[in-house]
Amino acid sequence: MIHQVISSVTARIRERSAARRQAFLARIQRQADQGKTRAALACGNLAHAVAASSCDEKGRILDMTRANVGIVTAYNDMLSAHQPYQGYPDIIKAALAELGHSAQVAGGVPAMCDGVTQGQPGMDMSLFSRDLIAQATALSLSHNTFDATLLLGICDKIAPGQIMGALSHAHLPTAFVPAGPMASGISNDEKVKVRQQYAAGEVGRDALLQMECGAYHAAGTCTFYGTANTNQLVFEAMGLMLPGSAFVHPHSELRRALTEEAARRISAMIPGSPAYRPLSAVIDERSLVNGLVALLASGGSTNHSIHMVALARAAGLHLTWDDISDLSDVVPLLVRMYPNGPADVNAFEQAGGVPGLMRRLAEEGLIHLDATPVFGEMQDYLSRPALVDGQLVWQPVGESGDASVLSPSGSVFQATGGTKLLAGNLGRAVVKVSAVAPEYRVIEAPARVFSSQHAVEAAYKAGDLNQDAVIVVRHNGPAANGMPELHKLMPVLGNLQKAGYKVALVTDGRLSGASGKIPAAIHVTPEALHGGAIGLLADGDLLRVDAVNGSLDCLTDLSGRTQAEIDLTLEQEGWGRELFSVMRRAVSSAECGATIFD
């Protein structure tokens, strides 16, 4: 029996989205009605499409009774999460060739890493890369020679961008093929300790670099539960990949078997086949809510309060922050992974992984088991893959293997989910509360106002922040400078909290999944550049951040004030940022997905 709130939120998304969804489905149906688009291509078109293929490959691609799968890859050999994808196209092609089918790399999409660009000019382009990737994915598929799509992408903006782009070709069966996390390195507690010591000047750069290289040390995703791994967990819960495939190690035999199986299965689902299952039949209001419930129950990245809204819009669905907040009120926290606890994603996988979480959610009546996944039925997503005598099988997941990481039946870590909506005279924002201790969830203190995380860091090093304070960082919204993540603030604010000060953050910027123990009202909308009240604040204004009752207010009278003006030229030009001016002008608010698309 589905929980009443889950049912009602799903229903209101469906009703609110009726006209937009109908238009989306009509557009996709028109594309599907064209039949096998490869067959409609002129001979010259086809010749160009197969010119570089081997004789055998040409024969299979030009045989319209066979499947030709388009691969959209985010491979590069610099970034650990995407380096394993180098050999995936060959694995996929070989598996399909055995069945008489084919695959082609339709295109590559940019894959930038926020871990590399934190605090650097590149971070000002990071959020915009999602919509760029959506366009690149749509462009890759525009040759119309494909019967299905496999998406090779994992990290922060990449996987959401790929699925948004694939939704423009949602008449095709489409699935993600994940690559998995790197092995665990230095513990998360040790990472936090050394970063805070460095921020306080207690250790030098050499010690910090040694620690960081010990933490990020091999191929695969970073092991903490940030946006990249949240993508994988949420998209598996939505049924967009094979059950239990999100967190299998990149170089294991099981990982290769799953990659081959995804290729074989998608080739059996092409238009005209009895098993035809287009992406438009998979992503609907039920799968969307399943993903949101998994996001909240796992304490996932706050970036998804933006990405899920944008993804929903691409599927003709109208999702709001109120929907997410209402779900959070009834979805318990069932997982503890850093920054919500000391464990990493490998410990979560050993405890039961996504299937274990889905089993718990099903027990609580919190997911739609009647949703339509890419492969099989949602009940299958309560099973884990394994190799038995060399054969890939799925086995029902059992009870939690580690009660400190994945809550066993009948228990929860917290009665409500990890994300809370805040609203008040400063606007609307989201706060991740799953890692914030109860005594820090309501902060009332004077404002200290800045326009960059670098200025906050400088003030801290000068000893100018030793006080109770709500740190305000404004003019960091999507229209101002691309809404960069502000991770340099976390060691600083963590040290202030550790020193006994009451401290919180209010910003129109982003903070991903790593806000940790600091109450952080992020994604404040309207942003300062668009007239938001955050642009009226001054040092000393009394602010209240209440993550219990969901309020965000200035207790000082702001009447008669004018917006603070700031020259953003240095944040908007140089290092390629000037090429994204059209995006800054067109981007919507964070609450509407921070997207350039309608």
Coordinates of C-alpha atoms in Angstrom, one line a residue:
M1 CA 0.0 0.0 0.0
I2 CA 1.5 3.3 -1.1
H3 CA 1.9 6.1 1.5
Q4 CA -0.9 8.7 1.2
V5 CA 1.5 11.6 0.9
I6 CA 3.5 9.8 -1.8
S7 CA 0.3 9.2 -3.7
S8 CA -1.0 12.7 -3.4
V9 CA 2.3 14.4 -4.4
T10 CA 2.5 12.1 -7.4
A11 CA -1.1 12.9 -8.3
R12 CA -0.6 16.6 -8.1
I13 CA 2.5 16.5 -10.3
R14 CA 0.5 14.5 -12.9
E15 CA -2.4 17.0 -12.7
R16 CA -0.3 20.1 -12.8
S17 CA 1.7 18.7 -15.7
A18 CA -1.2 17.5 -17.8
A19 CA -0.9 20.0 -20.7
R20 CA 2.9 20.1 -20.8
R21 CA 3.1 16.3 -20.6
Q22 CA 0.6 15.8 -23.3
A23 CA 2.6 18.1 -25.6
F24 CA 5.8 16.2 -24.8
L25 CA 4.2 12.8 -25.5
A26 CA 2.6 14.0 -28.7
R27 CA 6.0 15.2 -29.9
I28 CA 7.7 12.0 -29.1
Q29 CA 4.9 10.0 -30.7
R30 CA 5.4 11.9 -34.0
Q31 CA 9.0 10.8 -33.9
A32 CA 8.1 7.2 -33.2
D33 CA 5.5 7.2 -36.0
Q34 CA 8.3 7.8 -38.5
G35 CA 9.4 4.2 -37.8
K36 CA 13.0 3.1 -38.1
T37 CA 14.6 6.4 -39.0
R38 CA 17.6 4.7 -40.5
A39 CA 15.4 3.2 -43.2
A40 CA 14.2 6.7 -44.2
L41 CA 17.7 8.0 -44.8
A42 CA 18.8 8.6 -48.3
C43 CA 21.5 6.4 -49.7
G44 CA 24.1 9.2 -49.4
N45 CA 23.1 9.7 -45.8
L46 CA 23.6 6.0 -45.1
A47 CA 26.9 5.9 -46.9
H48 CA 28.2 8.7 -44.7
A49 CA 26.9 6.9 -41.6
V50 CA 28.8 3.7 -42.3
A51 CA 31.9 4.9 -44.2
A52 CA 34.3 4.2 -41.3
S53 CA 32.8 0.9 -40.3
S54 CA 34.2 -2.5 -41.1
C55 CA 32.6 -4.7 -43.8
D56 CA 30.8 -6.8 -41.1
E57 CA 29.6 -3.7 -39.3
K58 CA 28.3 -2.1 -42.5
G59 CA 26.3 -5.2 -43.2
R60 CA 24.7 -5.1 -39.8
I61 CA 24.0 -1.4 -39.8
L62 CA 22.5 -1.5 -43.3
D63 CA 20.3 -4.4 -42.4
M64 CA 17.1 -2.7 -41.2
T65 CA 16.0 -5.9 -39.3
R66 CA 18.9 -5.5 -36.9
A67 CA 19.4 -3.1 -34.0
N68 CA 21.9 -0.3 -34.1
V69 CA 22.6 1.2 -30.7
G70 CA 23.8 4.8 -30.3
I71 CA 26.4 5.3 -27.5
V72 CA 26.7 8.8 -26.0
T73 CA 29.9 8.8 -23.9
A74 CA 31.4 11.1 -21.4
Y75 CA 34.8 9.4 -21.6
N76 CA 38.0 11.2 -20.9
D77 CA 41.1 9.9 -19.3
M78 CA 41.7 12.8 -16.9
L79 CA 38.7 12.3 -14.6
S80 CA 38.5 9.2 -12.5
A81 CA 34.8 8.5 -12.8
H82 CA 34.9 8.5 -16.6
Q83 CA 38.2 7.0 -17.4
P84 CA 36.8 3.4 -17.1
Y85 CA 34.5 4.2 -20.1
Q86 CA 37.5 4.0 -22.5
G87 CA 36.8 0.4 -23.3
Y88 CA 33.1 0.3 -23.0
P89 CA 32.2 0.9 -26.7
D90 CA 34.3 -2.1 -27.7
I91 CA 32.6 -4.3 -25.0
I92 CA 29.2 -3.2 -26.1
K93 CA 29.9 -3.7 -29.8
A94 CA 31.3 -7.2 -29.2
A95 CA 28.3 -8.2 -27.1
L96 CA 25.9 -6.9 -29.8
A97 CA 27.8 -8.5 -32.7
E98 CA 27.2 -11.9 -31.2
L99 CA 23.5 -11.3 -31.7
G100 CA 23.9 -9.8 -35.1
H101 CA 23.4 -6.2 -34.0
S102 CA 25.7 -3.2 -34.0
A103 CA 26.6 -0.1 -32.0
Q104 CA 28.2 3.2 -32.9
V105 CA 29.6 6.0 -30.7
A106 CA 27.0 8.7 -31.6
G107 CA 29.0 11.4 -29.9
G108 CA 31.0 12.5 -26.9
V109 CA 29.9 15.1 -24.3
P110 CA 32.0 17.3 -22.1
A111 CA 32.8 15.9 -18.7
M112 CA 34.2 18.4 -16.3
C113 CA 34.9 17.7 -12.6
D114 CA 33.8 20.1 -9.8
G115 CA 36.5 18.5 -7.7
V116 CA 39.1 19.9 -10.1
T117 CA 37.4 23.3 -10.5
Q118 CA 36.4 24.0 -6.9
G119 CA 37.4 27.6 -6.2
Q120 CA 38.6 28.1 -9.7
P121 CA 37.2 30.1 -12.7
G122 CA 36.0 26.8 -14.3
M123 CA 33.5 26.4 -11.5
D124 CA 31.6 29.4 -12.9
M125 CA 30.8 27.3 -16.0
S126 CA 30.0 24.0 -14.2
L127 CA 26.3 24.3 -13.8
F128 CA 25.9 25.5 -17.4
S129 CA 27.7 22.4 -18.6
R130 CA 24.6 20.4 -17.7
D131 CA 22.5 22.1 -20.4
L132 CA 25.4 22.1 -22.8
I133 CA 25.6 18.3 -22.3
A134 CA 21.9 18.0 -22.9
Q135 CA 22.4 19.8 -26.2
A136 CA 25.4 17.7 -27.1
T137 CA 23.5 14.5 -26.4
A138 CA 20.6 15.6 -28.6
L139 CA 23.0 16.6 -31.3
S140 CA 24.8 13.2 -31.0
L141 CA 21.5 11.4 -31.6
S142 CA 20.4 13.8 -34.4
H143 CA 21.9 11.6 -37.1
N144 CA 18.8 9.4 -36.6
T145 CA 20.5 6.1 -37.4
F146 CA 19.9 4.5 -34.0
D147 CA 17.2 2.2 -32.6
A148 CA 18.2 2.6 -28.9
T149 CA 20.6 4.7 -26.7
L150 CA 23.1 3.8 -24.1
L151 CA 24.4 6.7 -22.0
L152 CA 27.9 6.5 -20.5
G153 CA 28.1 9.2 -17.9
I154 CA 28.2 9.5 -14.1
C155 CA 29.1 12.8 -12.5
D156 CA 27.5 15.9 -11.3
K157 CA 26.1 17.7 -14.3
I158 CA 26.9 15.0 -16.9
A159 CA 24.4 12.3 -16.1
P160 CA 21.5 14.8 -15.6
G161 CA 22.5 16.5 -18.9
Q162 CA 22.6 13.3 -20.8
I163 CA 19.1 12.2 -19.7
M164 CA 17.7 15.6 -20.5
G165 CA 19.2 15.4 -24.0
A166 CA 18.0 11.8 -24.4
L167 CA 14.5 12.9 -23.6
S168 CA 14.5 14.8 -26.9
H169 CA 14.7 11.3 -28.5
A170 CA 12.5 9.6 -25.9
H171 CA 11.0 7.4 -28.6
L172 CA 14.1 5.3 -28.3
P173 CA 14.8 2.8 -25.5
T174 CA 17.5 4.4 -23.3
A175 CA 19.6 3.2 -20.4
F176 CA 22.6 4.4 -18.4
V177 CA 25.6 2.1 -18.2
P178 CA 27.4 3.0 -15.0
A179 CA 31.1 2.4 -14.2
G180 CA 31.2 2.3 -10.4
P181 CA 33.2 3.8 -7.5
M182 CA 37.0 3.6 -6.8
A183 CA 38.1 1.6 -3.9
S184 CA 38.0 3.3 -0.5
G185 CA 41.1 5.4 0.4
I186 CA 41.6 7.7 3.4
S187 CA 38.6 7.8 5.7
N188 CA 36.2 10.7 5.5
D189 CA 36.9 11.7 9.1
E190 CA 40.6 12.0 8.2
K191 CA 39.7 14.1 5.2
V192 CA 37.7 16.6 7.2
K193 CA 40.3 16.7 9.9
V194 CA 43.2 17.6 7.6
R195 CA 41.1 20.1 5.6
Q196 CA 40.1 22.0 8.8
Q197 CA 43.7 21.9 10.0
Y198 CA 44.8 23.4 6.8
A199 CA 42.2 26.1 6.9
A200 CA 43.3 26.9 10.5
G201 CA 47.0 27.1 9.4
E202 CA 47.9 24.0 11.5
V203 CA 49.3 22.0 8.6
G204 CA 50.9 22.9 5.3
R205 CA 50.0 22.4 1.6
D206 CA 52.2 19.3 1.4
A207 CA 50.2 17.5 4.1
L208 CA 46.9 18.6 2.5
L209 CA 48.0 17.4 -1.0
Q210 CA 49.2 14.0 0.4
M211 CA 45.8 13.5 2.1
E212 CA 43.8 14.5 -1.0
C213 CA 45.8 12.2 -3.2
G214 CA 45.2 9.4 -0.7
A215 CA 41.5 10.0 -0.9
Y216 CA 41.2 10.3 -4.7
H217 CA 43.6 7.7 -5.9
A218 CA 42.2 5.4 -8.6
A219 CA 39.6 5.0 -11.4
G220 CA 36.0 5.3 -10.5
T221 CA 33.8 7.9 -8.8
C222 CA 34.9 9.6 -5.6
T223 CA 33.6 7.4 -2.7
F224 CA 31.8 10.1 -0.7
Y225 CA 28.1 10.6 -1.2
G226 CA 28.2 13.8 -3.3
T227 CA 26.4 14.6 -6.5
A228 CA 28.0 12.0 -8.7
N229 CA 27.0 9.0 -6.5
T230 CA 23.6 10.6 -5.8
N231 CA 23.1 10.6 -9.6
Q232 CA 23.8 6.9 -9.7
L233 CA 21.6 6.0 -6.7
V234 CA 18.7 8.2 -7.9
F235 CA 18.8 7.0 -11.5
E236 CA 18.9 3.4 -10.5
A237 CA 15.9 4.0 -8.2
M238 CA 14.1 5.5 -11.3
G239 CA 14.8 2.3 -13.2
L240 CA 17.2 3.9 -15.7
M241 CA 19.9 1.2 -15.4
L242 CA 20.1 -2.5 -14.6
P243 CA 19.1 -3.3 -11.0
G244 CA 21.9 -3.2 -8.6
S245 CA 24.4 -1.9 -11.1
A246 CA 25.2 1.6 -9.8
F247 CA 28.0 0.8 -7.3
V248 CA 29.8 -2.3 -8.7
H249 CA 33.6 -1.8 -8.9
P250 CA 34.8 -0.6 -12.3
H251 CA 37.3 -3.4 -12.9
S252 CA 35.3 -6.4 -11.6
E253 CA 34.1 -9.3 -13.7
L254 CA 30.6 -8.4 -12.5
R255 CA 30.9 -4.9 -13.9
R256 CA 31.8 -6.2 -17.4
A257 CA 29.0 -8.7 -17.3
L258 CA 26.5 -5.9 -16.4
T259 CA 27.8 -3.8 -19.3
E260 CA 27.3 -6.6 -21.8
E261 CA 23.9 -7.4 -20.4
A262 CA 22.7 -3.8 -20.7
A263 CA 23.7 -3.9 -24.4
R264 CA 22.0 -7.2 -25.1
R265 CA 18.8 -6.2 -23.3
I266 CA 18.5 -2.8 -24.9
S267 CA 18.9 -4.3 -28.4
A268 CA 15.8 -6.5 -27.8
M269 CA 13.6 -3.5 -27.0
I270 CA 13.9 -1.5 -30.3
P271 CA 10.9 0.0 -32.0
G272 CA 8.7 -2.6 -33.7
S273 CA 9.8 -5.4 -31.3
P274 CA 7.3 -7.0 -28.8
A275 CA 9.5 -5.7 -25.9
Y276 CA 9.6 -2.1 -27.2
R277 CA 9.9 0.2 -24.3
P278 CA 10.8 3.9 -25.1
L279 CA 12.2 6.3 -22.6
S280 CA 9.0 8.2 -22.7
A281 CA 7.2 5.2 -21.1
V282 CA 9.9 5.0 -18.4
I283 CA 10.2 8.6 -17.1
D284 CA 6.8 9.7 -15.8
E285 CA 5.5 11.1 -12.5
R286 CA 5.9 7.7 -10.7
S287 CA 9.5 7.2 -11.7
L288 CA 10.2 10.8 -10.8
V289 CA 8.8 10.4 -7.3
N290 CA 10.7 7.2 -6.9
G291 CA 13.9 9.0 -7.6
L292 CA 13.0 11.8 -5.2
V293 CA 12.1 9.4 -2.4
A294 CA 15.4 7.6 -2.8
L295 CA 17.2 11.0 -2.9
L296 CA 15.6 12.0 0.4
A297 CA 15.9 8.6 2.1
S298 CA 19.7 8.5 1.3
G299 CA 20.4 12.1 2.3
G300 CA 21.6 12.8 -1.3
S301 CA 23.0 15.9 -2.9
T302 CA 21.1 19.2 -2.7
N303 CA 22.1 19.7 -6.4
H304 CA 19.2 17.5 -7.2
S305 CA 16.8 20.1 -6.0
I306 CA 17.9 21.8 -9.2
H307 CA 18.6 18.8 -11.5
M308 CA 15.4 16.9 -10.8
V309 CA 13.3 20.0 -11.6
A310 CA 15.2 20.5 -14.9
L311 CA 15.0 16.8 -15.7
A312 CA 11.3 16.7 -15.0
R313 CA 10.7 19.7 -17.3
A314 CA 12.5 17.9 -20.1
A315 CA 10.0 15.0 -19.7
G316 CA 7.0 17.3 -19.7
L317 CA 6.6 17.3 -15.9
H318 CA 6.2 20.2 -13.6
L319 CA 8.1 19.5 -10.3
T320 CA 8.3 22.1 -7.5
W321 CA 10.4 22.5 -4.4
D322 CA 7.2 22.2 -2.4
D323 CA 6.8 18.7 -3.8
I324 CA 10.3 17.8 -2.6
S325 CA 9.7 19.3 0.8
D326 CA 6.4 17.5 1.3
L327 CA 8.0 14.2 0.4
S328 CA 10.9 15.0 2.8
D329 CA 8.4 15.4 5.6
V330 CA 7.3 11.7 5.4
V331 CA 10.4 10.0 3.9
P332 CA 12.7 8.8 6.7
L333 CA 16.5 8.9 6.4
L334 CA 17.5 5.3 5.9
V335 CA 21.1 5.7 4.8
R336 CA 24.2 7.2 6.4
M337 CA 27.0 8.0 4.0
Y338 CA 29.5 10.8 4.3
P339 CA 28.7 13.7 4.8
N340 CA 25.7 12.3 6.7
G341 CA 27.9 9.7 8.5
P342 CA 31.4 8.3 8.4
A343 CA 30.8 5.5 5.8
D344 CA 31.4 5.7 2.1
V345 CA 29.6 4.4 -0.9
N346 CA 31.5 1.1 -0.9
A347 CA 30.3 0.4 2.6
F348 CA 26.8 1.2 1.4
E349 CA 27.1 -1.2 -1.4
Q350 CA 28.3 -4.0 0.9
A351 CA 25.4 -3.2 3.2
G352 CA 22.9 -3.9 0.4
G353 CA 23.3 -1.0 -2.0
V354 CA 20.5 0.5 -3.9
P355 CA 18.4 -2.7 -3.9
G356 CA 18.7 -2.8 -0.1
L357 CA 17.4 0.8 0.1
M358 CA 14.6 0.0 -2.4
R359 CA 13.6 -3.0 -0.3
R360 CA 13.3 -0.8 2.8
L361 CA 11.4 1.9 0.8
A362 CA 9.0 -0.8 -0.5
E363 CA 8.5 -2.1 3.1
E364 CA 7.4 1.4 4.1
G365 CA 5.1 1.9 1.1
L366 CA 7.2 4.8 -0.1
I367 CA 7.9 3.8 -3.8
H368 CA 5.7 3.1 -6.8
L369 CA 6.3 -0.5 -7.5
D370 CA 3.9 -0.1 -10.5
A371 CA 6.3 2.3 -12.2
T372 CA 7.9 1.2 -15.5
P373 CA 11.7 0.8 -15.4
V374 CA 13.9 0.4 -18.5
F375 CA 14.4 -3.3 -17.8
G376 CA 11.9 -5.7 -16.3
E377 CA 9.6 -4.6 -13.5
M378 CA 10.3 -2.4 -10.4
Q379 CA 10.1 -5.6 -8.2
D380 CA 13.4 -6.6 -10.0
Y381 CA 15.1 -3.5 -8.5
L382 CA 14.9 -5.2 -5.1
S383 CA 17.4 -7.8 -6.3
R384 CA 21.2 -7.7 -6.5
P385 CA 23.3 -9.0 -9.4
A386 CA 25.9 -11.7 -9.0
L387 CA 28.0 -14.1 -11.0
V388 CA 27.2 -17.7 -10.3
D389 CA 29.3 -20.2 -12.2
G390 CA 30.1 -17.4 -14.6
Q391 CA 26.5 -16.6 -15.3
L392 CA 24.9 -13.3 -14.4
V393 CA 21.9 -13.7 -12.1
W394 CA 19.9 -11.6 -9.8
Q395 CA 19.1 -12.6 -6.2
P396 CA 16.6 -11.0 -3.8
V397 CA 18.4 -8.6 -1.5
G398 CA 18.3 -9.5 2.2
E399 CA 18.4 -7.5 5.4
S400 CA 20.9 -4.7 5.8
G401 CA 24.5 -6.0 6.0
D402 CA 25.5 -3.0 8.2
A403 CA 22.9 -1.4 10.4
S404 CA 25.1 1.7 10.9
V405 CA 25.0 2.4 7.1
L406 CA 21.6 1.1 5.9
S407 CA 18.9 0.9 8.4
P408 CA 17.4 -2.5 9.0
S409 CA 13.7 -3.2 8.9
G410 CA 11.7 -1.4 11.6
S411 CA 14.3 1.3 12.2
V412 CA 15.3 4.7 10.8
F413 CA 18.1 7.1 11.3
Q414 CA 15.8 10.1 11.2
A415 CA 12.1 10.4 10.9
T416 CA 12.2 12.8 8.0
G417 CA 14.3 13.1 4.8
G418 CA 17.5 15.0 4.3
T419 CA 16.3 18.1 2.5
K420 CA 14.0 20.9 3.8
L421 CA 12.4 23.9 2.1
L422 CA 12.9 27.3 3.7
A423 CA 10.7 30.3 3.0
G424 CA 10.5 33.8 4.5
N425 CA 11.2 37.4 3.8
L426 CA 14.6 36.5 2.3
G427 CA 13.0 34.3 -0.3
R428 CA 13.0 30.5 -0.7
A429 CA 15.9 28.2 -0.3
V430 CA 16.8 24.6 0.5
V431 CA 18.8 23.2 3.3
K432 CA 20.3 19.7 3.8
V433 CA 19.6 18.8 7.4
S434 CA 20.6 15.1 7.4
A435 CA 24.1 15.8 8.8
V436 CA 23.2 18.8 10.9
A437 CA 23.0 18.1 14.7
P438 CA 19.6 19.1 16.2
E439 CA 21.2 21.8 18.3
Y440 CA 22.5 23.6 15.2
R441 CA 19.2 23.5 13.1
V442 CA 18.0 26.9 14.3
I443 CA 20.5 29.7 14.2
E444 CA 19.8 33.4 15.0
A445 CA 22.8 35.6 14.6
P446 CA 24.1 38.8 13.0
A447 CA 24.8 38.8 9.3
R448 CA 28.3 39.0 7.8
V449 CA 27.9 39.8 4.2
F450 CA 30.3 38.8 1.4
S451 CA 30.2 38.5 -2.4
S452 CA 32.5 35.5 -2.8
Q453 CA 33.8 32.5 -0.9
H454 CA 37.3 33.8 -1.3
A455 CA 36.4 37.0 0.7
V456 CA 35.0 34.8 3.5
E457 CA 38.2 32.7 3.6
A458 CA 40.3 35.9 3.7
A459 CA 38.2 37.3 6.6
Y460 CA 38.6 34.0 8.5
K461 CA 42.4 34.0 8.1
A462 CA 42.5 37.6 9.3
G463 CA 40.6 36.6 12.5
D464 CA 37.6 38.7 11.6
L465 CA 35.0 35.9 11.9
N466 CA 35.4 34.9 15.5
Q467 CA 31.7 35.5 16.5
D468 CA 28.2 34.1 16.2
A469 CA 27.3 34.9 12.6
V470 CA 25.2 34.0 9.6
I471 CA 27.6 34.2 6.7
V472 CA 25.9 35.6 3.7
V473 CA 27.4 35.0 0.2
R474 CA 25.4 36.7 -2.5
H475 CA 25.7 37.5 -6.2
N476 CA 26.5 33.9 -6.7
G477 CA 23.3 32.8 -8.4
P478 CA 23.0 31.3 -11.8
A479 CA 22.4 34.6 -13.6
A480 CA 25.3 36.3 -11.7
N481 CA 28.2 34.0 -12.2
G482 CA 26.8 30.5 -13.0
M483 CA 26.1 29.6 -9.4
P484 CA 29.4 28.0 -8.4
E485 CA 29.7 25.5 -5.6
L486 CA 31.2 27.1 -2.5
H487 CA 33.1 24.3 -0.9
K488 CA 36.0 26.4 0.3
L489 CA 33.5 27.7 3.0
M490 CA 33.1 24.3 4.7
P491 CA 36.4 24.0 6.5
V492 CA 36.1 27.6 7.6
L493 CA 32.6 27.3 8.9
G494 CA 33.4 23.9 10.4
N495 CA 36.2 25.5 12.4
L496 CA 34.0 28.3 13.6
Q497 CA 31.4 25.9 14.8
K498 CA 34.0 23.7 16.4
A499 CA 35.3 26.8 18.3
G500 CA 31.8 27.2 19.9
Y501 CA 30.3 29.9 17.7
K502 CA 26.7 29.7 16.3
V503 CA 27.2 29.8 12.6
A504 CA 25.1 29.3 9.4
L505 CA 25.3 30.1 5.7
V506 CA 22.8 31.9 3.5
T507 CA 23.7 32.1 -0.2
D508 CA 22.2 32.2 -3.7
G509 CA 25.1 29.9 -4.7
R510 CA 25.4 26.1 -4.5
L511 CA 26.9 23.7 -2.0
S512 CA 26.3 20.3 -3.5
G513 CA 26.1 17.3 -1.1
A514 CA 28.9 18.4 1.1
S515 CA 27.3 21.1 3.4
G516 CA 27.7 18.6 6.2
K517 CA 27.2 19.8 9.7
I518 CA 26.7 23.5 8.9
P519 CA 23.1 24.7 8.5
A520 CA 23.3 26.1 5.0
A521 CA 20.3 27.9 3.3
I522 CA 21.4 27.5 -0.3
H523 CA 20.0 28.2 -3.8
V524 CA 18.2 31.3 -2.3
T525 CA 15.7 32.6 -4.9
P526 CA 15.2 35.3 -6.1
E527 CA 18.9 35.7 -6.4
A528 CA 20.5 39.0 -5.6
L529 CA 21.1 40.0 -9.2
H530 CA 17.4 39.6 -9.9
G531 CA 16.3 41.8 -7.0
G532 CA 16.2 39.2 -4.2
A533 CA 16.1 40.4 -0.6
I534 CA 19.5 38.8 0.0
G535 CA 20.9 41.8 -2.0
L536 CA 19.6 44.2 0.6
L537 CA 21.4 42.8 3.6
A538 CA 24.2 44.5 5.5
D539 CA 26.6 43.5 8.2
G540 CA 24.8 43.3 11.6
D541 CA 21.3 42.5 10.3
L542 CA 19.8 39.9 12.5
L543 CA 19.0 36.7 10.5
R544 CA 17.2 33.6 11.5
V545 CA 17.7 30.3 9.7
D546 CA 15.2 27.8 11.0
A547 CA 15.6 24.3 9.5
V548 CA 13.1 22.9 11.9
N549 CA 10.1 25.0 11.0
G550 CA 11.3 25.8 7.5
S551 CA 11.8 29.6 7.7
L552 CA 14.5 32.0 6.4
D553 CA 14.1 35.6 7.7
C554 CA 15.8 38.9 8.3
L555 CA 14.5 40.2 11.7
T556 CA 15.9 43.7 10.9
D557 CA 13.7 46.2 9.0
L558 CA 14.9 46.3 5.4
S559 CA 12.5 49.0 4.2
G560 CA 14.0 51.9 2.3
R561 CA 17.1 50.0 1.3
T562 CA 18.3 49.6 -2.3
Q563 CA 20.0 46.6 -3.9
A564 CA 23.8 46.4 -3.4
E565 CA 25.5 46.8 -6.7
I566 CA 28.6 44.8 -7.6
D567 CA 30.8 44.6 -10.7
L568 CA 30.8 41.0 -11.8
T569 CA 33.1 41.4 -14.8
L570 CA 35.9 39.4 -13.3
E571 CA 33.5 36.5 -12.6
Q572 CA 32.0 36.6 -16.0
E573 CA 35.0 37.0 -18.3
G574 CA 38.2 35.1 -18.9
W575 CA 38.9 31.4 -19.0
G576 CA 36.0 30.9 -21.4
R577 CA 33.4 32.3 -19.1
E578 CA 32.6 35.1 -21.6
L579 CA 31.3 32.3 -24.0
F580 CA 28.5 31.6 -21.5
S581 CA 27.0 35.1 -21.4
V582 CA 24.0 33.9 -23.3
M583 CA 23.3 31.3 -20.7
R584 CA 23.6 33.8 -17.8
R585 CA 21.0 36.0 -19.6
A586 CA 18.6 33.1 -20.3
V587 CA 18.9 30.9 -17.2
S588 CA 15.9 30.4 -15.0
S589 CA 15.9 30.6 -11.2
A590 CA 17.3 27.7 -9.1
E591 CA 13.7 26.8 -8.2
C592 CA 12.9 26.4 -11.8
G593 CA 15.9 24.2 -12.5
A594 CA 18.5 26.8 -13.3
T595 CA 18.1 25.9 -17.0
I596 CA 18.1 27.7 -20.3
F597 CA 15.3 25.4 -21.6
D598 CA 11.6 26.3 -21.5

